[in-house]
Structures are given as structure tokens and as C-alpha cells.
Short mmCIF file of C-alpha atoms in Angstrom, two decimals:
data_model
loop_
_atom_site.label_atom_id
_atom_site.label_comp_id
_atom_site.label_asym_id
_atom_site.label_seq_id
_atom_site.Cartn_x
_atom_site.Cartn_y
_atom_site.Cartn_z
CA MET A 20 0.04 0.08 0.02
CA LYS A 21 2.89 2.45 0.74
CA ILE A 22 4.34 1.71 -2.58
CA TYR A 23 1.10 2.62 -4.30
CA ASN A 24 1.00 5.84 -2.27
CA LYS A 25 4.48 6.76 -3.41
CA TYR A 26 3.47 6.13 -7.08
CA ILE A 27 0.32 8.20 -6.69
CA ALA A 28 2.47 11.13 -5.08
CA ALA A 29 4.97 10.93 -7.96
CA ILE A 30 2.43 11.05 -10.68
CA ALA A 31 0.84 13.95 -8.99
CA LEU A 32 4.02 15.78 -8.78
CA LEU A 33 4.72 15.04 -12.60
CA LEU A 34 1.42 16.36 -13.39
CA VAL A 35 1.95 19.55 -11.47
CA LEU A 36 5.37 20.04 -13.12
CA ALA A 37 3.81 19.35 -16.58
CA SER A 38 1.17 22.08 -15.87
CA CYS A 39 3.97 24.62 -15.23
CA ARG A 40 5.14 24.58 -18.85
CA ALA A 41 4.31 27.91 -20.42
CA PRO A 42 5.05 29.48 -23.78
CA MET A 43 7.54 32.33 -24.10
CA ALA A 44 6.50 35.83 -25.00
CA THR A 45 7.73 37.51 -28.14
CA VAL A 46 10.91 39.42 -27.56
CA ILE A 47 10.39 42.95 -28.88
CA LYS A 48 13.00 45.48 -29.61
CA ASP A 49 12.32 49.25 -29.86
CA GLU A 50 14.61 50.26 -32.78
CA VAL A 51 12.81 53.49 -33.59
CA LYS A 52 13.51 54.97 -30.15
CA GLU A 53 17.10 53.81 -30.31
CA ASN A 54 17.78 55.24 -33.60
CA ILE A 55 16.04 58.67 -33.15
CA PRO A 56 18.20 61.42 -34.94
CA GLN A 57 20.36 63.73 -32.96
CA ASN A 58 18.75 66.78 -34.71
CA PHE A 59 15.56 67.73 -36.56
CA ASN A 60 17.66 69.35 -39.36
CA GLN A 61 20.71 67.38 -40.21
CA GLU A 62 22.41 70.53 -41.56
CA GLU A 63 21.76 72.52 -38.34
CA GLN A 64 22.59 71.83 -34.73
CA GLN A 65 19.80 72.48 -32.26
CA ASP A 66 20.37 73.90 -28.80
CA ALA A 67 19.20 71.45 -26.15
CA THR A 68 18.86 74.17 -23.50
CA ASN A 69 16.09 76.05 -25.37
CA ASN A 70 12.82 74.14 -25.95
CA SER A 71 9.55 75.98 -26.39
CA GLY A 72 7.72 72.80 -25.59
CA THR A 73 8.44 73.35 -21.88
CA THR A 74 6.96 76.94 -21.89
CA PRO A 75 3.65 77.19 -20.03
CA TRP A 76 0.77 78.09 -22.41
CA ARG A 77 -0.03 81.29 -20.37
CA GLN A 78 3.44 82.53 -21.25
CA PHE A 79 3.35 81.45 -24.81
CA PHE A 80 0.12 83.16 -25.77
CA THR A 81 0.00 86.83 -25.19
CA ASP A 82 -3.28 87.88 -26.65
CA PRO A 83 -5.65 88.36 -23.68
CA ASN A 84 -8.76 87.50 -25.65
CA LEU A 85 -7.33 84.11 -26.73
CA VAL A 86 -6.16 83.44 -23.19
CA VAL A 87 -9.69 83.89 -21.85
CA LEU A 88 -10.98 81.56 -24.57
CA ILE A 89 -8.44 78.90 -23.73
CA GLU A 90 -9.28 79.14 -19.95
CA THR A 91 -12.90 78.68 -20.86
CA ALA A 92 -12.28 75.72 -23.01
CA LEU A 93 -10.17 74.04 -20.38
CA LYS A 94 -13.17 74.33 -17.92
CA ASN A 95 -16.00 73.33 -20.24
CA ASN A 96 -14.82 71.18 -23.17
CA GLN A 97 -16.76 67.98 -23.36
CA GLU A 98 -14.00 65.97 -24.86
CA LEU A 99 -11.74 66.89 -21.93
CA MET A 100 -14.48 65.94 -19.47
CA ILE A 101 -14.86 62.49 -21.16
CA THR A 102 -11.06 61.99 -20.90
CA LEU A 103 -11.14 62.87 -17.10
CA GLN A 104 -13.79 60.05 -16.65
CA GLU A 105 -11.54 57.63 -18.41
CA ILE A 106 -8.91 58.53 -15.85
CA GLU A 107 -11.41 57.60 -13.05
CA ILE A 108 -12.34 54.35 -14.67
CA ALA A 109 -8.59 53.41 -14.94
CA LYS A 110 -8.02 54.37 -11.38
CA SER A 111 -10.94 52.04 -10.31
CA GLY A 112 -9.22 49.32 -12.28
CA VAL A 113 -5.99 49.77 -10.21
CA ILE A 114 -7.94 49.43 -6.97
CA ALA A 115 -9.63 46.28 -8.19
CA LYS A 116 -6.44 44.62 -9.16
CA LYS A 117 -4.77 45.68 -5.99
CA GLY A 118 -7.65 44.21 -3.92
CA ARG A 119 -6.93 40.74 -5.45
CA LEU A 120 -3.61 40.75 -3.65
CA THR A 121 -5.23 40.68 -0.17
CA PRO A 122 -7.54 38.12 1.39
CA THR A 123 -11.28 38.36 0.83
CA VAL A 124 -13.14 38.15 4.10
CA SER A 125 -17.00 37.94 4.36
CA ALA A 126 -19.46 37.27 7.07
CA GLY A 127 -22.80 35.59 6.91
CA ILE A 128 -25.50 33.60 8.69
CA GLY A 129 -27.68 30.74 7.48
CA ALA A 130 -30.34 28.38 8.31
CA GLY A 131 -31.65 25.25 6.66
CA VAL A 132 -33.31 21.95 7.20
CA SER A 133 -32.74 18.41 5.83
CA LYS A 134 -34.15 15.00 5.97
CA ALA A 135 -32.16 11.90 5.09
CA GLY A 136 -33.76 8.75 3.88
CA ARG A 137 -33.83 5.83 6.33
CA TYR A 138 -32.09 3.49 4.00
CA THR A 139 -29.23 5.76 3.15
CA SER A 140 -25.86 5.74 4.82
CA GLU A 141 -26.63 9.06 6.66
CA GLY A 142 -30.10 7.92 7.76
CA ALA A 143 -28.85 4.51 8.85
CA GLY A 144 -25.94 6.14 10.83
CA ASP A 145 -28.37 8.46 12.57
CA ALA A 146 -30.63 5.54 13.55
CA THR A 147 -27.77 3.48 14.86
CA THR A 148 -26.67 6.49 17.03
CA GLU A 149 -30.14 6.73 18.41
CA ILE A 150 -30.19 3.00 19.40
CA GLU A 151 -26.64 2.88 20.80
CA GLU A 152 -26.55 6.18 22.62
CA GLY A 153 -30.24 6.52 23.38
CA ARG A 154 -30.32 10.04 22.01
CA GLU A 155 -33.08 11.27 19.65
CA ILE A 156 -31.77 12.99 16.67
CA PRO A 157 -34.33 15.53 15.22
CA ASP A 158 -36.02 14.42 11.99
CA PRO A 159 -35.92 16.50 9.92
CA LEU A 160 -32.49 17.90 11.00
CA GLY A 161 -32.21 21.67 11.22
CA ASN A 162 -29.00 23.53 10.65
CA PHE A 163 -28.22 27.10 11.99
CA GLU A 164 -24.84 28.63 11.45
CA GLY A 165 -23.08 32.03 11.45
CA GLY A 166 -19.41 33.18 10.99
CA VAL A 167 -16.75 34.65 8.88
CA MET A 168 -15.04 33.19 5.82
CA ALA A 169 -11.65 34.11 4.17
CA ASN A 170 -10.33 33.24 0.79
CA TRP A 171 -6.82 34.26 -0.46
CA GLU A 172 -4.91 33.45 -3.60
CA ILE A 173 -1.39 33.42 -2.74
CA ASP A 174 0.54 35.26 -5.47
CA ILE A 175 3.43 32.86 -5.78
CA TRP A 176 4.24 33.64 -9.47
CA LYS A 177 3.62 37.37 -9.22
CA LYS A 178 0.81 37.06 -11.53
CA LEU A 179 -1.57 39.25 -9.60
CA ARG A 180 1.20 41.78 -8.99
CA ASN A 181 1.85 41.95 -12.69
CA GLU A 182 -1.94 42.58 -13.34
CA LYS A 183 -1.80 45.37 -10.76
CA ASP A 184 1.31 46.86 -12.31
CA ALA A 185 -0.24 46.67 -15.80
CA SER A 186 -3.42 48.56 -14.41
CA VAL A 187 -1.10 51.20 -12.92
CA ALA A 188 0.63 51.77 -16.17
CA HIS A 189 -2.74 51.96 -17.96
CA TYR A 190 -3.82 54.56 -15.41
CA LEU A 191 -0.70 56.65 -16.02
CA SER A 192 -1.26 56.49 -19.63
CA THR A 193 -4.83 57.92 -19.28
CA ILE A 194 -3.36 60.89 -17.42
CA GLU A 195 -0.90 61.35 -20.31
CA GLY A 196 -3.83 60.98 -22.69
CA LYS A 197 -5.53 63.83 -20.80
CA ASN A 198 -2.46 65.93 -21.15
CA PHE A 199 -2.45 65.26 -24.87
CA VAL A 200 -6.09 66.27 -25.11
CA LEU A 201 -5.23 69.45 -23.22
CA SER A 202 -2.43 70.32 -25.68
CA SER A 203 -4.55 69.54 -28.67
CA LEU A 204 -7.52 71.61 -27.35
CA ILE A 205 -5.28 74.60 -26.78
CA GLU A 206 -3.90 74.26 -30.27
CA GLU A 207 -7.31 73.96 -31.82
CA VAL A 208 -8.72 77.06 -29.94
CA ALA A 209 -5.68 79.11 -31.04
CA ASP A 210 -5.87 77.96 -34.65
CA ASN A 211 -9.58 78.69 -34.90
CA TYR A 212 -9.11 82.01 -33.24
CA TYR A 213 -6.46 83.02 -35.71
CA GLU A 214 -8.63 81.87 -38.61
CA LEU A 215 -11.51 84.01 -37.27
CA LEU A 216 -9.22 87.08 -37.22
CA ALA A 217 -8.16 86.31 -40.73
CA LEU A 218 -11.83 86.14 -41.87
CA ASP A 219 -12.46 89.58 -40.17
CA ASN A 220 -9.59 91.19 -42.05
CA GLN A 221 -10.70 89.52 -45.33
CA LEU A 222 -14.19 90.99 -44.69
CA ASP A 223 -12.69 94.45 -44.37
CA ILE A 224 -10.72 93.95 -47.60
CA ILE A 225 -13.80 92.84 -49.49
CA GLN A 226 -15.79 95.92 -48.09
CA GLN A 227 -12.93 98.23 -49.15
CA TYR A 228 -12.93 96.57 -52.53
CA THR A 229 -16.66 97.13 -52.87
CA LYS A 230 -16.18 100.82 -52.24
CA LEU A 231 -13.45 100.92 -54.82
CA GLN A 232 -15.77 99.26 -57.31
CA GLU A 233 -18.59 101.61 -56.42
CA ARG A 234 -16.37 104.64 -57.32
CA ALA A 235 -15.09 102.84 -60.50
CA LEU A 236 -18.76 102.46 -61.55
CA GLU A 237 -19.58 106.02 -60.94
CA ILE A 238 -16.59 107.07 -63.02
CA SER A 239 -17.59 104.61 -65.91
CA LYS A 240 -21.16 106.14 -65.95
CA ILE A 241 -19.75 109.74 -66.06
CA GLN A 242 -17.42 108.73 -68.84
CA LYS A 243 -20.32 107.08 -70.78
CA GLN A 244 -22.26 110.34 -70.58
CA ALA A 245 -19.27 112.13 -71.90
CA ALA A 246 -18.89 109.47 -74.61
CA ALA A 247 -15.45 108.54 -73.28
CA ALA A 248 -16.79 105.04 -72.30
CA THR A 249 -19.31 102.51 -73.49
CA GLU A 250 -22.20 100.71 -71.90
CA LEU A 251 -20.01 97.55 -71.88
CA ALA A 252 -17.62 99.14 -69.40
CA VAL A 253 -20.52 100.20 -67.15
CA LYS A 254 -21.88 96.63 -67.17
CA LYS A 255 -18.50 95.21 -66.38
CA PHE A 256 -18.13 97.39 -63.30
CA GLU A 257 -21.67 96.62 -62.16
CA ALA A 258 -20.88 92.87 -62.53
CA GLU A 259 -17.80 93.18 -60.55
CA LEU A 260 -19.48 95.14 -57.81
CA ALA A 261 -22.23 92.44 -57.50
CA LYS A 262 -19.55 89.80 -57.24
CA SER A 263 -17.62 91.55 -54.50
CA LYS A 264 -20.94 92.05 -52.53
CA ALA A 265 -21.81 88.36 -52.95
CA SER A 266 -18.27 87.47 -51.63
CA GLU A 267 -18.89 89.55 -48.54
CA PHE A 268 -21.97 87.38 -47.54
CA THR A 269 -19.93 84.18 -47.99
CA ILE A 270 -17.26 85.53 -45.64
CA ARG A 271 -19.89 86.52 -43.17
CA GLN A 272 -21.23 82.93 -43.23
CA GLU A 273 -17.79 81.63 -42.61
CA ILE A 274 -17.21 83.94 -39.74
CA THR A 275 -20.48 82.71 -38.10
CA GLU A 276 -19.53 79.07 -38.56
CA LYS A 277 -15.97 79.73 -37.23
CA GLU A 278 -17.45 81.50 -34.13
CA ASN A 279 -19.78 78.68 -33.51
CA GLN A 280 -16.82 76.15 -33.93
CA ILE A 281 -14.93 78.00 -31.17
CA ASN A 282 -18.01 78.14 -29.00
CA ALA A 283 -18.31 74.22 -29.51
CA LEU A 284 -14.81 73.85 -28.30
CA LEU A 285 -15.63 76.00 -25.23
CA GLY A 286 -18.68 73.90 -24.56
CA ARG A 287 -21.30 76.66 -24.81
CA TYR A 288 -24.00 77.81 -27.01
CA PRO A 289 -23.49 80.35 -29.90
CA GLN A 290 -22.34 83.77 -28.67
CA PRO A 291 -20.09 86.39 -30.05
CA ILE A 292 -16.34 85.83 -29.80
CA THR A 293 -14.58 88.78 -28.19
CA ARG A 294 -11.45 89.76 -30.42
CA THR A 295 -9.40 92.61 -31.71
CA LYS A 296 -8.94 92.31 -35.38
CA GLU A 297 -7.07 95.51 -35.98
CA SER A 298 -3.67 94.28 -34.76
CA PHE A 299 -3.91 90.88 -36.60
CA MET A 300 -1.74 91.83 -39.59
CA THR A 301 0.99 93.43 -37.44
CA THR A 302 1.19 90.52 -35.06
CA ILE A 303 4.74 88.98 -34.87
CA PRO A 304 4.74 85.19 -34.46
CA GLN A 305 6.38 83.84 -31.31
CA THR A 306 9.98 82.54 -31.81
CA VAL A 307 9.94 78.83 -31.35
CA TYR A 308 13.01 76.82 -30.07
CA THR A 309 12.79 73.21 -30.91
CA GLY A 310 15.51 71.65 -28.64
CA ILE A 311 16.71 68.11 -29.72
CA PRO A 312 14.45 65.24 -30.83
CA SER A 313 15.22 62.98 -27.77
CA GLN A 314 13.36 65.69 -25.60
CA LEU A 315 10.12 64.68 -27.47
CA LEU A 316 10.16 61.44 -25.31
CA ALA A 317 9.74 63.34 -22.14
CA ASN A 318 7.79 66.42 -23.39
CA ARG A 319 4.99 64.91 -25.70
CA PRO A 320 2.04 63.37 -23.74
CA ASP A 321 1.07 61.09 -26.61
CA ILE A 322 4.63 59.62 -26.86
CA LYS A 323 4.60 59.01 -22.94
CA GLN A 324 0.97 57.54 -23.20
CA ALA A 325 2.11 55.07 -25.97
CA GLU A 326 5.16 54.18 -23.83
CA LEU A 327 3.11 53.42 -20.80
CA GLU A 328 0.61 51.44 -22.88
CA LEU A 329 3.53 49.47 -24.23
CA LYS A 330 4.63 48.83 -20.65
CA SER A 331 1.03 47.85 -19.63
CA ALA A 332 0.91 45.41 -22.59
CA LYS A 333 4.24 43.61 -21.59
CA LEU A 334 2.92 43.17 -18.04
CA ASP A 335 -0.34 41.80 -19.44
CA VAL A 336 1.67 39.20 -21.33
CA GLU A 337 3.50 38.12 -18.17
CA ALA A 338 0.26 37.77 -16.27
CA ALA A 339 -1.30 35.81 -19.05
CA ARG A 340 1.76 33.48 -19.18
CA LYS A 341 1.48 32.88 -15.46
CA GLU A 342 -1.98 31.52 -16.04
CA PHE A 343 -0.26 28.27 -17.18
CA TYR A 344 1.17 27.86 -13.67
CA PRO A 345 -0.59 26.24 -10.70
CA SER A 346 -2.43 28.61 -8.35
CA LEU A 347 -2.43 28.25 -4.62
CA GLU A 348 -5.65 29.23 -2.85
CA ILE A 349 -6.29 29.16 0.99
CA SER A 350 -9.77 29.30 2.39
CA ALA A 351 -10.77 29.38 6.09
CA THR A 352 -14.01 29.54 7.96
CA LEU A 353 -14.73 30.29 11.74
CA GLY A 354 -18.14 30.35 13.15
CA LEU A 355 -20.93 28.63 15.15
CA GLU A 356 -23.12 25.79 13.89
CA ALA A 357 -25.85 23.53 15.50
CA PHE A 358 -29.05 21.95 14.65
CA LYS A 359 -31.02 24.03 17.16
CA PRO A 360 -30.54 27.87 17.59
CA SER A 361 -30.38 27.41 21.38
CA TYR A 362 -27.25 25.11 20.97
CA LEU A 363 -25.31 27.96 19.17
CA VAL A 364 -24.39 29.58 22.54
CA LYS A 365 -22.96 26.27 23.84
CA LEU A 366 -19.26 26.66 23.59
CA PRO A 367 -17.01 25.13 22.49
CA GLU A 368 -19.27 22.40 21.09
CA SER A 369 -20.92 24.63 18.62
CA ILE A 370 -17.71 26.14 17.22
CA ALA A 371 -17.02 25.05 13.59
CA THR A 372 -13.74 25.75 11.76
CA SER A 373 -12.09 24.81 8.55
CA LEU A 374 -8.85 25.51 6.84
CA VAL A 375 -8.27 24.28 3.21
CA GLY A 376 -5.26 24.84 0.90
CA GLU A 377 -5.58 24.05 -2.76
CA LEU A 378 -2.76 23.92 -5.38
CA ALA A 379 -4.32 23.43 -8.88
CA GLY A 380 -3.10 24.05 -12.32
CA PRO A 381 -4.38 23.32 -15.82
CA LEU A 382 -3.55 20.03 -17.39
CA ILE A 383 -5.68 19.23 -20.39
CA ASN A 384 -7.67 21.48 -22.77
CA LYS A 385 -5.56 24.77 -22.24
CA SER A 386 -7.06 26.37 -25.46
CA ALA A 387 -8.68 29.20 -23.61
CA ILE A 388 -5.45 29.99 -21.65
CA LYS A 389 -3.35 29.84 -24.81
CA ALA A 390 -5.73 31.98 -26.80
CA ASN A 391 -5.66 34.64 -23.87
CA PHE A 392 -1.79 34.50 -23.95
CA GLN A 393 -1.53 34.85 -27.71
CA THR A 394 -3.96 37.72 -27.66
CA ALA A 395 -1.87 39.48 -25.11
CA ASP A 396 1.29 38.76 -26.96
CA ALA A 397 -0.29 40.26 -30.09
CA LYS A 398 -1.36 43.37 -28.23
CA GLN A 399 2.22 43.71 -26.86
CA ILE A 400 3.53 43.82 -30.53
CA GLN A 401 0.73 46.06 -31.54
CA ALA A 402 1.59 48.43 -28.71
CA LEU A 403 5.19 48.59 -29.85
CA TYR A 404 4.24 49.48 -33.36
CA GLU A 405 1.92 52.22 -32.03
CA TYR A 406 4.78 53.54 -29.84
CA ASP A 407 7.23 53.62 -32.73
CA LYS A 408 4.58 55.27 -35.05
CA THR A 409 4.01 57.98 -32.54
CA ILE A 410 7.65 58.79 -32.14
CA LEU A 411 8.16 58.76 -35.97
CA ASN A 412 5.18 61.02 -36.60
CA ALA A 413 6.18 63.51 -33.86
CA TYR A 414 9.70 63.77 -35.39
CA LEU A 415 8.28 64.26 -38.95
CA ASP A 416 5.65 66.78 -37.73
CA ILE A 417 8.35 69.01 -36.32
CA ALA A 418 10.65 68.58 -39.33
CA ASN A 419 7.79 69.55 -41.65
CA LEU A 420 6.69 72.45 -39.53
CA MET A 421 10.15 73.88 -39.22
CA SER A 422 10.50 73.90 -42.94
CA LYS A 423 6.95 75.38 -43.34
CA VAL A 424 7.79 78.23 -40.92
CA LYS A 425 10.87 79.31 -43.02
CA ASN A 426 8.90 79.09 -46.29
CA ILE A 427 5.75 80.72 -45.11
CA ASP A 428 7.93 83.68 -43.80
CA GLN A 429 9.48 84.11 -47.22
CA TYR A 430 5.90 83.77 -48.85
CA TYR A 431 4.67 86.50 -46.55
CA GLN A 432 7.49 88.81 -47.43
CA LEU A 433 6.92 88.46 -51.15
CA LYS A 434 3.23 88.72 -50.86
CA SER A 435 3.68 92.01 -48.84
CA GLN A 436 5.83 93.38 -51.74
CA GLU A 437 3.21 92.14 -54.36
CA THR A 438 0.34 93.87 -52.45
CA HIS A 439 2.29 97.14 -52.12
CA ALA A 440 2.99 97.18 -55.86
CA LEU A 441 -0.43 96.36 -56.87
CA ASP A 442 -1.92 99.05 -54.58
CA GLN A 443 0.27 101.61 -56.36
CA SER A 444 -0.84 100.16 -59.76
CA ILE A 445 -4.46 100.58 -58.85
CA ASP A 446 -3.97 104.34 -58.26
CA ILE A 447 -2.06 104.61 -61.54
CA ALA A 448 -4.75 102.75 -63.42
CA ASN A 449 -7.51 104.77 -61.91
CA GLN A 450 -5.82 107.99 -62.85
CA LEU A 451 -5.20 106.78 -66.48
CA PHE A 452 -8.90 105.58 -66.65
CA LYS A 453 -10.22 109.01 -65.41
CA ASN A 454 -8.05 110.75 -68.15
CA SER A 455 -9.29 108.11 -70.80
CA ARG A 456 -5.67 106.88 -71.19
CA ALA A 457 -6.44 103.38 -69.81
CA ASP A 458 -9.04 100.74 -70.74
CA TYR A 459 -11.57 99.68 -68.20
CA LEU A 460 -10.27 96.16 -68.43
CA GLU A 461 -6.84 97.26 -67.19
CA VAL A 462 -8.58 98.86 -64.16
CA LEU A 463 -10.56 95.76 -63.47
CA LEU A 464 -7.62 93.37 -63.83
CA ASN A 465 -5.48 95.50 -61.44
CA GLN A 466 -8.22 95.63 -58.92
CA ARG A 467 -8.76 91.92 -59.05
CA ASP A 468 -5.15 91.09 -58.71
CA ALA A 469 -4.78 93.50 -55.83
CA LEU A 470 -7.82 91.88 -54.05
CA ASP A 471 -6.39 88.40 -54.53
CA ALA A 472 -2.99 89.45 -53.32
CA LYS A 473 -4.40 91.01 -50.17
CA MET A 474 -6.62 87.99 -49.44
CA GLU A 475 -3.62 85.77 -49.87
CA LEU A 476 -1.50 87.90 -47.56
CA VAL A 477 -4.15 87.66 -44.84
CA GLU A 478 -4.03 83.86 -45.26
CA ALA A 479 -0.35 83.81 -45.13
CA LYS A 480 -0.50 85.77 -41.84
CA GLU A 481 -2.94 83.16 -40.36
CA LYS A 482 -0.74 80.32 -41.56
CA GLN A 483 2.33 82.08 -40.01
CA LEU A 484 0.60 82.20 -36.53
CA SER A 485 -1.03 78.89 -36.85
CA THR A 486 2.12 77.13 -37.80
CA VAL A 487 3.93 78.44 -34.70
CA VAL A 488 1.08 77.12 -32.60
CA ASP A 489 1.27 73.74 -34.40
CA ILE A 490 5.01 73.53 -33.70
CA TYR A 491 4.44 74.46 -30.03
CA LYS A 492 1.86 71.62 -29.60
CA SER A 493 4.20 69.20 -31.60
CA LEU A 494 7.07 69.95 -29.10
CA GLY A 495 4.80 68.85 -26.39
CA GLY A 496 3.59 72.30 -25.35
CA GLY A 497 0.33 73.35 -23.93
CA TRP A 498 -0.54 70.90 -21.19
CA LYS A 499 1.81 72.29 -18.48
#
């Protein structure tokens, strides 16, 4: 019999050891992070001490009207409020995972009744007891109990700790996600604000152009009466005047939509946006310092979020891998139990205790555990690709925007020269037209060219300001 017991113990040990075999997770290597360039522009060396991404947004934006709009958006924006609730959800997940590391203790009371058949082992045993000991056992037999119960899974493989650490990493990633929403929200409010100012200035240009066309129309009518011009010239100027007035209503609609777009970001119903349009064209864009690319890893919330999600995914793989190992659970109860309520107070006879330890592991049909592990492993690889993509896109964003700043500055300077020259040509063409030395077509073409140039100049100014805002956000600015 002892030999059989040894065999049984040996077989049980082998089965436990067999259940401990677990597949290995995919080894991932972050080559994009390791190979990040030293500078954004390979031809220029950047200064690591100056980085506009670390500048608080209140210092970066100097327009008081824009500052008020951003403050309102940070208080009321619905997308930001949704993100804050995601943080609360992730925090609850951490608490739940942490709770699994400690024993679960509960208390309860119960009552029941049972009747065993006379010709069952339990019924026959009760009858024998009555005959031999002369005691009457109640039939049916009641059962009254009350006490505390504890259950605890011992974290011998650190599976539960890995799950908790994964939840903590995910919670921290939601905080970085909130920071990224802050940065993006500030950028969006600023961009829309500058677009609104640009529309205001374009509306002023259209209105000035309309007055110019009205004067040109009056001149053409006078010249027609003096036989110095034809009806065709009058009709051409009338058509151009109607066209400029129609453009004015188009811009007014765009202004309304842009105001409502800003109000939506601010989480409020439509209302006028306070702004000062007169200083728009003279606004000098902020000087932006990019620092070095490696600083993006610490400054940009979306990169830090992706990094934390990668860490969480790695820990999830480890936790899923530990599912192949046996788990050790300990359960214990302590309470009072008797078949009559009056007997519950008779101590120590009514005291009931139990202590059970169980070591169990999967042996056959591990498909569910394998599928869970493979899913976690695939998500880990997916998280790495997402992290690499975020770093690469961040670098390319800044490289493109730096080039855009230089080119848009040159474009703005040349457009300014073009506008100045066309303004002078309009005055010359009008004088020649008054003296019948220039055709009405020359006047119209000069005026149209001047209008287009001024509108494009306003757009260039808006792109100048918005590009600087975009670089600031791409460097990780705005959330501090």
C-alpha cells in the first residue's frame, strides 16, 4: 500500500510540473526609439537648453482674448471631461487589481433543514446512533450557522502583481492622454481664433474693394455720358460690384461658422467671440525653439502615453503567461453551527472551523489560456508598433513644420511686396482711366489682382501664426 501511495504522489508531482510549462512571449526591440536622430535638421545643430515645448501656455500666448477663450475651453470642453472620466475608470481598475492581492473576508448567517432517507448511509448512521446512545436526533434535521469566511489566492508567481502593475501603467497612460487632449485643445482653440481674425480682415478687404468698385462704376457712368466710355464698361463694373458684394456674404457665413466652432470647443451655445482684429496683420509670431529630438520622449504626452501602454501590454503578457502555472488558494472559516438555535451559545461544542489549501493548475484543454496569452502577446507587439509610429510621426511633424515656418515667412514677405506694388498700380490705373488713357479692363484686372493678393496676404499671416502654434503643440507644449 505504501508503494502505491508513493506512485500516486510521484504521478501527482509530475502532473503539477507538466502544468508549469508555459510558452515564451515574443521578444520585442524598440529600434525607432534607439535610432532617433540627434537633430531635426541634419544641416543645423539644435540647442538642447532652449525648448519651447516646456513653456507654459499662459506665457506662450500673449493675446488676452485668446487666453480667456483657452481658459473657458479647459473648464467646459466635453472631450476633456470625457477623458477625465476615463482616468477615473482606470483608477478604479487599479483599486480592483490591488484588492486581489489581499484576502477576501466575508461574514454571513444561514439556516436550513434536511431529512435523510432511512435506507441511506446518513439515515442509517443517525438511527444507529439513536439505538446505541439513546439520543433522539431531530428528524428532519435543522442547521443554523453564522461566522466569517476568508479566501486568499497566494501570489506565488507574481501574476496578480503583474496585473496590478499593468493597471497602474494604463492609469498613468490615461493621465498622459488627458495631457495630450489639453495640448490639442489649446492648439485647436488658437488655430480657430487666428482663422476667425483672418476672416475678419478679409471681410474688411472685401468691403474696401466694394467701395472701390462703386467709385469705379460712378466714373464709368460719367465717362459714358461724356462719350468717353461705352455701356460695356458700365456693365462690367456693375458685374464686378455684384460679385464683391456676394463674396462679402460668403465670408460673413464663414465667420458665423467659425465663431460657432470656437463656441463648441468652449462647451457653450453660440455667442459672439470677443476679439481685436485691427492688430492681426501686425502680430509678430512667437520665436520657437525646438530643442533636440530626444526631448520629445519626455515632453510629448502622446509619446509618453504610448510608452506606458506598451509597458502595460508587456505586463499583461507576463500575467497571461502565469496562467499556465498552478495557483495556490487558501480558504478558512470560523463560526458557530448547530441543529438548534439554542445550541449555538454552547461553547466550544458549537464552534466550527475549517482551513483548506488548494494547489491546482491546468492539465488538459488549455485552449482558452493559450488564446488569452496569444492575444496578450499580439497586443504587446501592436503596442510597440503604436509607440514607434507615435515617435516617428512626432519627429516628422516638427521637421515639416520647421520647414513650413521658413517658407511661409518668405512667402509672406513676397506677398507683402506684391500687395504694395498692386496698390500703387491701382492708383495709377484709376488716374489713367479718369483721363481716358487706360481701358476699363486694365482697371478691373489691377483691382482683381490687388484683391487676390491682399486676401492671400491675410491667409499667409494666419498660416504664420497657426504654424507656430502647431510647432508648440508638436514639441509637447500646452499641457503644463
